[in-house]
Coordinates of C-alpha atoms in Angstrom, one line a residue:
X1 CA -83.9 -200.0 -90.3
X2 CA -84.2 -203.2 -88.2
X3 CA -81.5 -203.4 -85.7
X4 CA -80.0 -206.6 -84.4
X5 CA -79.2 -207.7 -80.9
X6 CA -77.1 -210.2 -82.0
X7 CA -73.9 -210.7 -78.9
X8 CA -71.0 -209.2 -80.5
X9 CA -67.7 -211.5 -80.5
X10 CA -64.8 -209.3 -80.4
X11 CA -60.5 -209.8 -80.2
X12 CA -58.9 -207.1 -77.6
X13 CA -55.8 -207.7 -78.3
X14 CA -52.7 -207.0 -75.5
X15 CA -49.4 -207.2 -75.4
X16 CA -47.1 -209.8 -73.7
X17 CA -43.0 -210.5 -72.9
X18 CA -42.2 -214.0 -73.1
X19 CA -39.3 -215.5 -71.4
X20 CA -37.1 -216.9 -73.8
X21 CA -38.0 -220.5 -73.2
X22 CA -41.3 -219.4 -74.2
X23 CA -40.4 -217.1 -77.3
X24 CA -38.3 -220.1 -78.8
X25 CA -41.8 -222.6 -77.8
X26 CA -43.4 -219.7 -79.7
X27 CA -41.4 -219.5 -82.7
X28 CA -41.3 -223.0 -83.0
X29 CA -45.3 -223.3 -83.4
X30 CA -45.0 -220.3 -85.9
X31 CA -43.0 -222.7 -87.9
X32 CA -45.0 -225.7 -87.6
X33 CA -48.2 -223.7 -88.7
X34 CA -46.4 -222.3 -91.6
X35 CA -45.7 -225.5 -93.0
X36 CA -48.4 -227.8 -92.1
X37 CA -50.6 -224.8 -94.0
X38 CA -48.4 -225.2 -96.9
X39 CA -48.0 -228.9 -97.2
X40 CA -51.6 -229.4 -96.6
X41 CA -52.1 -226.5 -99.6
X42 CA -49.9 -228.0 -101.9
X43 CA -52.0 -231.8 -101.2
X44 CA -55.1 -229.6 -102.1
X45 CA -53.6 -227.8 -105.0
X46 CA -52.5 -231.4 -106.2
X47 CA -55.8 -232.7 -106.2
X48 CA -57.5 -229.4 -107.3
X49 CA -55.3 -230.0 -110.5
X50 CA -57.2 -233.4 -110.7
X51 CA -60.5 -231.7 -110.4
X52 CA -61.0 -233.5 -107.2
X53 CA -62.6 -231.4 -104.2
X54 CA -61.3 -232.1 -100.7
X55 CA -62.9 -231.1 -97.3
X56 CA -61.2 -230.7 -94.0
X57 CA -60.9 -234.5 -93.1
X58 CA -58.4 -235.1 -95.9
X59 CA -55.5 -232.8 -94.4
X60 CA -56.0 -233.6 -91.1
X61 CA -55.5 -237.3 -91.8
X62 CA -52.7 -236.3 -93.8
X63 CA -51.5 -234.4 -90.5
X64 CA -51.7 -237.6 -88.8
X65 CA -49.5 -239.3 -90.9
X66 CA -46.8 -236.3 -91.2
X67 CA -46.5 -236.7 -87.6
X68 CA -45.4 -240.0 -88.1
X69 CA -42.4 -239.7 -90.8
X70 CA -38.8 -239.2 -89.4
X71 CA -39.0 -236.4 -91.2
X72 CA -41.4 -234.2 -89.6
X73 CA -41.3 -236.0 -86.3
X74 CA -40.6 -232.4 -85.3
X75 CA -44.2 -231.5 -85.6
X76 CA -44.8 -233.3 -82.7
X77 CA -43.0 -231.3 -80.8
X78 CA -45.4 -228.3 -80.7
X79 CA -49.1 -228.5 -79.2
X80 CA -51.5 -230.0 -82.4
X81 CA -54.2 -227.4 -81.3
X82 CA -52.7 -224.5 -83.6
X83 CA -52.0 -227.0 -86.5
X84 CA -55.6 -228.0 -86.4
X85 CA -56.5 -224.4 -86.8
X86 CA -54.1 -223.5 -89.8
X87 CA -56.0 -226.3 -91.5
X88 CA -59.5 -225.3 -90.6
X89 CA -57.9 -221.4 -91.6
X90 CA -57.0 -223.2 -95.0
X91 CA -60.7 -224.6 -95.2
X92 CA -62.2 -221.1 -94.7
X93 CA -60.1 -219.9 -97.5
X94 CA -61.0 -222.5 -100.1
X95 CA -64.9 -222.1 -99.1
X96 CA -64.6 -218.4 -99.5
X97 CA -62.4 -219.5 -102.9
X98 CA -65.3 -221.8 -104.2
X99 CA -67.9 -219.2 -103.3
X100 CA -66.2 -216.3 -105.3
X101 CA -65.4 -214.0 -102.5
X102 CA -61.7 -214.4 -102.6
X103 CA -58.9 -215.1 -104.6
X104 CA -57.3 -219.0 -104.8
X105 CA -55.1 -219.6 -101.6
X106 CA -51.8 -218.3 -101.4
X107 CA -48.5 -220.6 -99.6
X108 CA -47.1 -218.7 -96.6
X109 CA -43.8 -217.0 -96.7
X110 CA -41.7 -217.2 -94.0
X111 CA -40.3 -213.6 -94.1
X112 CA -44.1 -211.8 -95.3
X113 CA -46.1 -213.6 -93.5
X114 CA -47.8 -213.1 -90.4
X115 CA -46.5 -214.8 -87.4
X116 CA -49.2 -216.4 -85.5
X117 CA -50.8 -219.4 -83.8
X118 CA -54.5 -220.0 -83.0
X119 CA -55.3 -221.5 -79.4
X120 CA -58.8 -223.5 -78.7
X121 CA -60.1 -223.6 -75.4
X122 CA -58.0 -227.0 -75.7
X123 CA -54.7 -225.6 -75.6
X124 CA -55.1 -223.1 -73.1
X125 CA -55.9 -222.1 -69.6
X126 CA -57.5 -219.1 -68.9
X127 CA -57.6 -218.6 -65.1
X128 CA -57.7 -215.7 -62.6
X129 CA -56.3 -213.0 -65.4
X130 CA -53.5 -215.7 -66.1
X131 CA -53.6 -217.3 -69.4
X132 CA -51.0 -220.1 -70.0
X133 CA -50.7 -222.2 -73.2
X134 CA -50.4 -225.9 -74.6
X135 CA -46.8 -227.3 -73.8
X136 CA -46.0 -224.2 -71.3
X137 CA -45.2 -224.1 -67.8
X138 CA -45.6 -220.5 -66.8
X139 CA -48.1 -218.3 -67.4
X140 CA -47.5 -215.4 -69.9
X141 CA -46.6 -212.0 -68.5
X142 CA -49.4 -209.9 -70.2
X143 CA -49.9 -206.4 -70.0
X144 CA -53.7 -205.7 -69.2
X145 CA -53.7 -202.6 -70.9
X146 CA -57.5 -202.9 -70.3
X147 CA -60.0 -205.2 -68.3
X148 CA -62.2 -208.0 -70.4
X149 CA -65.4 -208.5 -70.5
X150 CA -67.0 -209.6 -66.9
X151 CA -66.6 -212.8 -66.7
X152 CA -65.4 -213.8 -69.8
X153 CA -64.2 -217.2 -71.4
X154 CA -62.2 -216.6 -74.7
X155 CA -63.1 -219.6 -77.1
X156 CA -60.2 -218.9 -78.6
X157 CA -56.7 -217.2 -78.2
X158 CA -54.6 -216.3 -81.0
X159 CA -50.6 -215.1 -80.3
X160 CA -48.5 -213.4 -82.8
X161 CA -45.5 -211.7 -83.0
X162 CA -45.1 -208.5 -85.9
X163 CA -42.3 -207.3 -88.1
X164 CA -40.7 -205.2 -85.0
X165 CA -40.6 -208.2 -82.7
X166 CA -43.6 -206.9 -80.4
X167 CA -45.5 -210.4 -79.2
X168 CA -49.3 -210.1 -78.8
X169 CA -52.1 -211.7 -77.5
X170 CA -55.8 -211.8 -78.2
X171 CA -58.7 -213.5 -76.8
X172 CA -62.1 -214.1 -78.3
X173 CA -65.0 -212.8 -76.4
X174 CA -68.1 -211.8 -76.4
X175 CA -68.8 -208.5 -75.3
X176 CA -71.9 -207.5 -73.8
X177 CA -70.9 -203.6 -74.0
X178 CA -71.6 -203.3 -77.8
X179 CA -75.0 -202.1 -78.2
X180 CA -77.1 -200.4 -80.9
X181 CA -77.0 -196.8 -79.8
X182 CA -80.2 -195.0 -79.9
X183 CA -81.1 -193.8 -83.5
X184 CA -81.1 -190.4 -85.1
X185 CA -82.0 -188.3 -87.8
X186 CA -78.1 -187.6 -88.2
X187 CA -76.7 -188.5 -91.5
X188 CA -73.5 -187.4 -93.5
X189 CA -71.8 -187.5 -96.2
X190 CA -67.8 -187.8 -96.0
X191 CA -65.4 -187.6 -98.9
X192 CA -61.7 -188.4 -98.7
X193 CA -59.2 -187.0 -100.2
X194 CA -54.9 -185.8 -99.7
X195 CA -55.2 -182.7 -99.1
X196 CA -57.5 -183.3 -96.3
X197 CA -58.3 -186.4 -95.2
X198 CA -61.7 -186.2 -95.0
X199 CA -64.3 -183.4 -95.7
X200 CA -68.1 -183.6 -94.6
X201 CA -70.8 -182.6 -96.0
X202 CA -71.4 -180.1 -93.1
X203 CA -68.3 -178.4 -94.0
X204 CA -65.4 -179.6 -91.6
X205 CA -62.8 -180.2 -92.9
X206 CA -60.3 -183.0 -91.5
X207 CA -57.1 -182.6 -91.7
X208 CA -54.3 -185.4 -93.2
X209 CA -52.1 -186.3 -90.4
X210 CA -49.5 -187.7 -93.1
X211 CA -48.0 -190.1 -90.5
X212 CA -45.8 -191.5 -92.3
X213 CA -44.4 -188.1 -94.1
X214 CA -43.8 -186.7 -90.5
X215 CA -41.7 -189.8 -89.5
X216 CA -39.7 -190.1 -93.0
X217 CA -36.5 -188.7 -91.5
X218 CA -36.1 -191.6 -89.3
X219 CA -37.4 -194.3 -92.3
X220 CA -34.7 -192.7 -94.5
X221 CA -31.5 -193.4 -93.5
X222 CA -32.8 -196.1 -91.6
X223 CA -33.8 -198.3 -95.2
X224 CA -30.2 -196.3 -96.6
X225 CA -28.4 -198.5 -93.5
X226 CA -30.7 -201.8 -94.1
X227 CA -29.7 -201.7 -98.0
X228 CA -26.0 -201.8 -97.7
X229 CA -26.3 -204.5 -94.9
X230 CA -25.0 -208.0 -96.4
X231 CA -28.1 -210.4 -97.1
X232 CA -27.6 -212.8 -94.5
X233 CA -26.0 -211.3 -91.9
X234 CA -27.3 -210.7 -88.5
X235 CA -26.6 -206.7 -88.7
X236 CA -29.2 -206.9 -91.8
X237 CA -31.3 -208.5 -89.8
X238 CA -30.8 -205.7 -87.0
X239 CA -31.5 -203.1 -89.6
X240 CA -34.6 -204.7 -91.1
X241 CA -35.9 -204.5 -87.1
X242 CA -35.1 -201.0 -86.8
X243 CA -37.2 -200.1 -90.3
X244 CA -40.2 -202.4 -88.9
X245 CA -40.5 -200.7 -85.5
X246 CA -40.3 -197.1 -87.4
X247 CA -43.1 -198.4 -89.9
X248 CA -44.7 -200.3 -86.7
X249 CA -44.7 -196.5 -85.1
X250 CA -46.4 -195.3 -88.0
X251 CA -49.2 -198.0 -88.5
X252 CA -49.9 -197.6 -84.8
X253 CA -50.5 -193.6 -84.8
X254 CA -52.5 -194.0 -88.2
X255 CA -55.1 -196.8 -86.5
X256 CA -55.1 -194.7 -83.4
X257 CA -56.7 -191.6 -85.2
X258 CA -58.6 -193.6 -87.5
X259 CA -60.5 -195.5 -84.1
X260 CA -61.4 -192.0 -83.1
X261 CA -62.7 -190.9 -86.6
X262 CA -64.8 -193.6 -87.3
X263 CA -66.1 -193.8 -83.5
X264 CA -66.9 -190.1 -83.5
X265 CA -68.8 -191.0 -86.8
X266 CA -71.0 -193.7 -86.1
X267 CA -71.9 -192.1 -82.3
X268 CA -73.0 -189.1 -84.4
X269 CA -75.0 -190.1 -87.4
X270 CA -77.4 -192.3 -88.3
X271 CA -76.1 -192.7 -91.8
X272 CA -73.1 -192.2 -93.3
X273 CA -72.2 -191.7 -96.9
X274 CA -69.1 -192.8 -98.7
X275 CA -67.9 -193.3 -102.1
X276 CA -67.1 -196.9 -103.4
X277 CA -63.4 -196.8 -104.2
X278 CA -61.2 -199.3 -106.0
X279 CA -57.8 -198.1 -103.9
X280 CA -56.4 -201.4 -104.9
X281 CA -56.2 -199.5 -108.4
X282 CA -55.3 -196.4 -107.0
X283 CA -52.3 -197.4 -105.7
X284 CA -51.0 -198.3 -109.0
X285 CA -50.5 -194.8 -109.5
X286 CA -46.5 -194.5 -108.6
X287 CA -46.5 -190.7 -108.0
X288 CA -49.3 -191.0 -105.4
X289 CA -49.0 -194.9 -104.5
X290 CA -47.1 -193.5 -100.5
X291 CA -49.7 -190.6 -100.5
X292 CA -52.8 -192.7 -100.9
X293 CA -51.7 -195.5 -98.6
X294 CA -50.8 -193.5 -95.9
X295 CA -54.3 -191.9 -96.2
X296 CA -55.4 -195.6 -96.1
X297 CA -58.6 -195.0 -97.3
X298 CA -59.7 -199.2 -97.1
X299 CA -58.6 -199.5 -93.7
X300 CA -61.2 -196.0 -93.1
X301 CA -64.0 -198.0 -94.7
X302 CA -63.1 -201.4 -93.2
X303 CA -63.2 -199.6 -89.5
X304 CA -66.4 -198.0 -90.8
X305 CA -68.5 -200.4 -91.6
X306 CA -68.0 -203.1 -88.7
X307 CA -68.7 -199.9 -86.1
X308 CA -71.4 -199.3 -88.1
X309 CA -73.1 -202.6 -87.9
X310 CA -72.2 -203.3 -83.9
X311 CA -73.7 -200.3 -83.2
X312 CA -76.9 -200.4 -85.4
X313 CA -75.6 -197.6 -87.9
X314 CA -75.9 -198.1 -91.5
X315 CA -73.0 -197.3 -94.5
X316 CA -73.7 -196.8 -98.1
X317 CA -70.8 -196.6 -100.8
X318 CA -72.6 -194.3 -103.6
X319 CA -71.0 -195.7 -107.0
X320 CA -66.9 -194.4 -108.1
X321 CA -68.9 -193.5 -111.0
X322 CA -71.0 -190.6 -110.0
X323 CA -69.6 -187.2 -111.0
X324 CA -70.1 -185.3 -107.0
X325 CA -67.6 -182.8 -107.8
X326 CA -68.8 -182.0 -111.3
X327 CA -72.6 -181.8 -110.0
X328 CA -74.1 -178.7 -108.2
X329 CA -75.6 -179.5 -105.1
X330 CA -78.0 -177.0 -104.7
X331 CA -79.7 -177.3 -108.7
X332 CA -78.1 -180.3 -109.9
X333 CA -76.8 -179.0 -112.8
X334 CA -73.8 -181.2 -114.3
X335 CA -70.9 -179.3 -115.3
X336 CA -69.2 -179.9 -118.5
X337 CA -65.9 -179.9 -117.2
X338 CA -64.1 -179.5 -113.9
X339 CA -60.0 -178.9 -114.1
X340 CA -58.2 -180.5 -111.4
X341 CA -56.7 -177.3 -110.3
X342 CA -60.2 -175.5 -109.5
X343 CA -60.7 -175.9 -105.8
X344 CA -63.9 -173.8 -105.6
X345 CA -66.0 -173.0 -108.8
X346 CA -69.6 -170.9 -109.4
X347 CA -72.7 -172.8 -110.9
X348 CA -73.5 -171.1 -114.1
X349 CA -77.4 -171.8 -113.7
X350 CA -77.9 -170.9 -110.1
X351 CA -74.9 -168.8 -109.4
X352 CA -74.1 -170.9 -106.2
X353 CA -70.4 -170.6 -105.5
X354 CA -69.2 -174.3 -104.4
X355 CA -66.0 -175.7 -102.4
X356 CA -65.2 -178.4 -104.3
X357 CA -64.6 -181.1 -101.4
X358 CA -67.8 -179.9 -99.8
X359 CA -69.9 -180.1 -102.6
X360 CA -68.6 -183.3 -103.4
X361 CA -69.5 -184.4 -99.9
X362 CA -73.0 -182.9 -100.2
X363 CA -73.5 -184.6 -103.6
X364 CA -72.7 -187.7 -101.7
X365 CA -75.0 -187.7 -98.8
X366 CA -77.9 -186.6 -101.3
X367 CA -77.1 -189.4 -103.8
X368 CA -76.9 -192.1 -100.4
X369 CA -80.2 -190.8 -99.4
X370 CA -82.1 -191.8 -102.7
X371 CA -80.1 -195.6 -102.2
X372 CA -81.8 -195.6 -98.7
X373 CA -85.0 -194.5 -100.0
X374 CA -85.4 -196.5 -102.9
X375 CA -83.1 -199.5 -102.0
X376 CA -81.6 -199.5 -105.1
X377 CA -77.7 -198.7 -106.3
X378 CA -76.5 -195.6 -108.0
X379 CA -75.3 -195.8 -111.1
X380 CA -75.6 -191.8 -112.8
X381 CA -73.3 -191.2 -115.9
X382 CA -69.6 -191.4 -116.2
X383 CA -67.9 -188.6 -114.7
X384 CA -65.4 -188.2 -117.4
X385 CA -65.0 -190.1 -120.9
X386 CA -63.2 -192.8 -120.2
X387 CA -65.1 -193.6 -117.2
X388 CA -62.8 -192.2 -114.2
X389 CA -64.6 -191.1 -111.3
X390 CA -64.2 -187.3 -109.3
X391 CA -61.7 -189.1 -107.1
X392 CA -59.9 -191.2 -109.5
X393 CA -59.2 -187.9 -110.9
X394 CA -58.2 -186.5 -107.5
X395 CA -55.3 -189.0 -106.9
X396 CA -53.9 -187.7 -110.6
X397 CA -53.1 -184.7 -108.8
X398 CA -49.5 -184.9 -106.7
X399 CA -49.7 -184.0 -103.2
X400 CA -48.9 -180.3 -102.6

């Protein structure tokens, strides 16, 4: 496997307490990007409707113009380096559009969407460990929970606030300390699941920290409260804080152990075996929908495979339709059927006596091997008629 040295640009993101003359500064910009991205959508939509194709140029003239109307003179208020972004931001989503990796572009909402502003070296100074933005005076008072990169000169700096009011900061650098780590014979083959989290194909079993379970006392009554709160009113908009720092506490625990799972992955094997899964289907399920995003299976993958490829490691997603629970691992016989409530089961040809998870994992790792070997997808038989997969079966079953 060839291994790139290619400088890795990463985002450490910190946190930061604006003064209130700089919150308000901050807010404002928020705005401003929100709507120049959605005027400048809507112009695009307009002409996409008169099958014309527009580039950035188009919007940024139009930009130029806004600025100029009574009507928006406000934009002018806020630096132009984060508006120029949003519309460069709105160019990366209509070439990823046109090239069929993402759906059409979507207008921002000012309650759903996320608050944040894009800084080019233009609109910043970055000096000494003090960082200080386009139309500020003051420097912002950042917490430098860790140190950058020696030396380093952020290209860019993006600032956002999140549903709980916590402002952050994050400068773009490169960082010389990701390196492909030396390579080993290590591979393994992980399969996910509710009961535990994950389970590998050496047997350990991971346990499901259920974050979000463990802190549902607190969401409870907390959403009870924010539902009887008049829509409108400043003590609704009190309550809805309270709910997003409780759901803010839970996101941040769940990342936490999901950096140390995926790091202790990728330091340990060379290759690591996963199974393609649709979760956006999944969730669909309304019995399971909480369970399986609290698992959050994507985010897993997602943290997977960009550790994987700083680091010179290499991911394969084995096809959601290859039957690893129904299959033996140690004579690949395929089982006819395989109820749901069987959690360890005896081969009838070799007498092997299988954990379920386990063997699914083993099936997994043996399956990603023969992609690696051949370079070629796996694609056995459906596991079940009707064509659901061994996990798409496993989310059927309501959390114990």
């Amino acid at each position: 496997m060839s291994v790139t040295t290619t400088q890795v640009k990463r985002a450490f993101k910190y946190r930061f307490y604006p003064t209130g003359e700089q919150a308000a500064e901050l807010s404002r910009t928020f705005g401003c990007v929100r709507k120049v991205y959605n005027m400048a959508l809507a112009a695009r939509t307009e002409a996409w409707t008169r099958q014309e194709r527009v580039n950035y140029n188009a919007p940024s003239a139009m930009l130029t113009a806004w600025k100029k109307t009574g009507e928006l003179a406000f934009l002018n208020e806020v630096s132009s380096v984060p508006l120029q972004q949003c519309l460069r931001h709105l160019q990366a989503a209509f070439t990823h559009f046109f090239g069929k990796r993402a759906k059409y572009p979507r207008f921002k909402s000012k309650k759903k969407s996320r608050k944040s502003a894009e800084y080019t070296s233009s609109g910043f100074r970055f000096r000494d460990g003090r960082l200080t933005l386009a139309k500020m005076r003051d420097p912002l008072d950042i917490v430098w929970s860790r140190p950058l990169p020696e030396g380093a000169q952020p290209p860019t700096v993006t600032v956002s606030q999140d549903a709980a009011g916590r402002w952050y900061v994050s400068p773009l650098c490169e960082d010389p300390s990701v390196k492909p780590l030396p390579a080993t014979a290590a591979a393994v083959g992980v399969d996910v699941g509710l009961d535990h989290l994950l389970t590998l194909s050496t047997g350990e079993k991971i346990a499901n920290p259920r974050h979000e379970r463990k802190d549902r006392a607190r969401l409870a009554p907390a959403q009870r409260r924010l539902a009887k709160k008049a829509k409108g009113s400043a003590n609704r908009a009190k309550a809805r804080q309270q709910v997003a720092r409780i759901h803010a506490r839970i996101a941040d625990r769940r990342r936490d152990g999901l950096h140390k799972l995926t790091t202790r992955l990728v330091r340990e094997n060379q290759t690591i075996v996963i199974e393609d899964l649709t979760v956006r289907n999944m969730v669909r399920n309304r019995s399971l929908a909480r369970a399986i995003s609290d698992a959050a299976w994507a985010e897993f993958r997602s943290m997977l495979e960009y550790k994987a490829a700083w680091y010179g490691r290499e991911v394969i997603a084995v096809d959601r339709f290859f039957p690893s629970s129904r299959l033996c691992s140690a004579c690949g016989t395929l089982q006819e059927k395989m109820p749901l409530h069987v959690r360890t089961w005896t081969c009838d040809s070799c007498g092997t006596t299988h954990d379920r998870d386990v063997n699914a994992a083993q099936n997994l790792l043996a399956a990603g091997r023969a992609v690696s070997a051949c370079g070629a997808g796996v694609r056995p038989q459906r596991s079940t008629p009707g064509g659901q997969s061994a996990m798409k079966q496993e989310v059927l079953r309501r959390e114990p």
